Short mmCIF file of C-alpha atoms in Angstrom, two decimals:
data_model
loop_
_atom_site.label_atom_id
_atom_site.label_comp_id
_atom_site.label_asym_id
_atom_site.label_seq_id
_atom_site.Cartn_x
_atom_site.Cartn_y
_atom_site.Cartn_z
CA ARG Q 1 -8.05 -15.12 23.46
CA GLY Q 2 -5.88 -12.93 21.31
CA ALA Q 3 -4.88 -15.88 19.20
CA GLY Q 4 -4.89 -14.88 15.53
CA ARG Q 5 -5.72 -17.13 12.64
CA GLU Q 6 -4.46 -16.80 9.09
CA VAL Q 7 -7.35 -16.70 6.68
CA VAL Q 8 -7.25 -17.41 2.94
CA ILE Q 9 -9.80 -15.29 1.03
CA GLY Q 10 -12.66 -17.52 0.04
CA GLN Q 11 -12.01 -19.91 2.95
CA SER Q 12 -14.79 -20.50 5.44
CA VAL Q 13 -13.65 -19.73 8.98
CA PRO Q 14 -15.68 -21.23 11.86
CA MET Q 15 -16.68 -18.60 14.44
CA ARG Q 16 -17.66 -19.12 18.02
CA PRO Q 17 -20.77 -17.17 19.09
CA GLU Q 18 -18.70 -15.18 21.64
CA ASP Q 19 -16.42 -14.05 18.76
CA MET Q 20 -19.18 -12.53 16.67
CA GLY Q 21 -18.68 -8.80 16.29
CA LYS Q 22 -15.00 -9.11 17.25
CA ALA Q 23 -13.70 -10.66 14.04
CA VAL Q 24 -10.95 -8.71 12.30
CA VAL Q 25 -9.59 -9.91 8.98
CA VAL Q 26 -5.99 -8.98 8.35
CA LEU Q 27 -5.19 -9.09 4.64
CA ARG Q 28 -1.48 -9.55 4.03
CA ALA Q 29 -1.48 -10.65 0.39
CA LEU Q 30 -3.82 -9.57 -2.41
CA SER Q 31 -3.91 -10.64 -6.04
CA LEU Q 32 -6.03 -8.63 -8.41
CA SER Q 33 -4.60 -10.03 -11.62
CA GLU Q 34 -6.68 -9.85 -14.80
CA THR Q 35 -9.46 -7.80 -13.22
CA GLN Q 36 -9.34 -4.87 -15.71
CA LEU Q 37 -8.41 -2.34 -13.02
CA LYS Q 38 -6.89 0.11 -15.54
CA ASP Q 39 -5.65 3.49 -14.38
CA GLU Q 40 -8.78 4.25 -12.38
CA GLY Q 41 -8.41 1.07 -10.28
CA ALA Q 42 -4.71 1.69 -9.79
CA ALA Q 43 -5.57 5.16 -8.48
CA SER Q 44 -8.08 3.70 -6.02
CA ILE Q 45 -5.52 1.13 -4.82
CA GLY Q 46 -2.96 3.96 -4.42
CA GLN Q 47 -5.45 5.76 -2.18
CA GLY Q 48 -6.04 2.62 -0.15
CA LEU Q 49 -2.30 2.05 0.30
CA ARG Q 50 -1.84 5.40 1.97
CA ASN Q 51 -3.36 4.22 5.22
CA ASN Q 52 -2.85 0.47 4.96
CA THR Q 53 -0.49 -0.98 7.53
CA MET Q 54 -1.01 -4.70 6.91
CA LEU Q 55 -0.72 -5.51 3.21
CA VAL Q 56 2.70 -7.03 2.41
CA ASN Q 57 2.21 -8.52 -1.08
CA LEU Q 58 0.22 -7.04 -4.01
CA VAL Q 59 -0.14 -8.54 -7.47
CA LEU Q 60 -1.64 -6.42 -10.27
CA ASP Q 61 -0.72 -8.45 -13.34
CA VAL Q 62 -2.51 -7.95 -16.68
CA ASN Q 63 -4.69 -4.94 -15.80
CA ALA Q 64 -4.03 -2.41 -18.59
CA ILE Q 65 -2.37 0.00 -16.16
CA THR Q 66 -0.41 2.76 -17.85
CA ASN Q 67 2.09 5.35 -16.61
CA VAL Q 68 -0.86 7.49 -15.36
CA GLY Q 69 -2.12 4.67 -13.10
CA MET Q 70 1.41 3.86 -12.03
CA GLU Q 71 1.97 7.47 -10.93
CA ARG Q 72 -1.20 7.35 -8.76
CA LEU Q 73 -0.13 4.07 -7.33
CA ALA Q 74 3.29 5.44 -6.53
CA GLU Q 75 1.71 8.39 -4.71
CA GLY Q 76 0.01 6.00 -2.33
CA LEU Q 77 3.22 4.03 -1.86
CA THR Q 78 5.05 7.10 -0.58
CA HIS Q 79 2.85 6.90 2.51
CA ASN Q 80 3.07 3.15 2.91
CA SER Q 81 5.90 1.42 4.75
CA THR Q 82 4.57 -2.13 4.96
CA LEU Q 83 4.20 -3.25 1.33
CA GLN Q 84 7.22 -5.38 0.46
CA SER Q 85 6.28 -6.82 -2.91
CA LEU Q 86 4.45 -5.31 -5.86
CA ARG Q 87 4.13 -7.38 -9.06
CA MET Q 88 2.76 -5.77 -12.21
CA ARG Q 89 3.54 -8.07 -15.15
CA GLN Q 90 2.03 -7.41 -18.58
CA ASN Q 91 0.63 -3.94 -17.99
CA GLN Q 92 1.21 -0.90 -20.21
CA VAL Q 93 3.77 0.83 -18.01
CA ALA Q 94 6.84 2.23 -19.75
CA ASP Q 95 10.24 2.74 -18.07
CA GLN Q 96 9.18 6.24 -16.87
CA GLY Q 97 6.21 4.76 -15.04
CA MET Q 98 8.38 2.25 -13.24
CA ILE Q 99 10.76 5.05 -12.16
CA GLU Q 100 7.78 6.52 -10.31
CA VAL Q 101 7.83 3.53 -8.03
#
């Protein structure tokens, strides 16, 4: 009862019949590297970050995100107090885009 389990995405987690319908997955780290998110995907993530209170680590490496996407992501981050780490290596964000964050 009340005992949480850490789950790795893609990992099979055994469930007891009495737990069915009660399962809640808490996502604390998410890597979407090399998924071709582009600015549209970054905007969607920004929207999702507005109300997210669990995600701590987000990796968006190599996604062709530009200053436009970075601005939308930053808008979501202004409403988020839980994200501690954002990694965005090898995107197309200039210095101005990083200032947004």
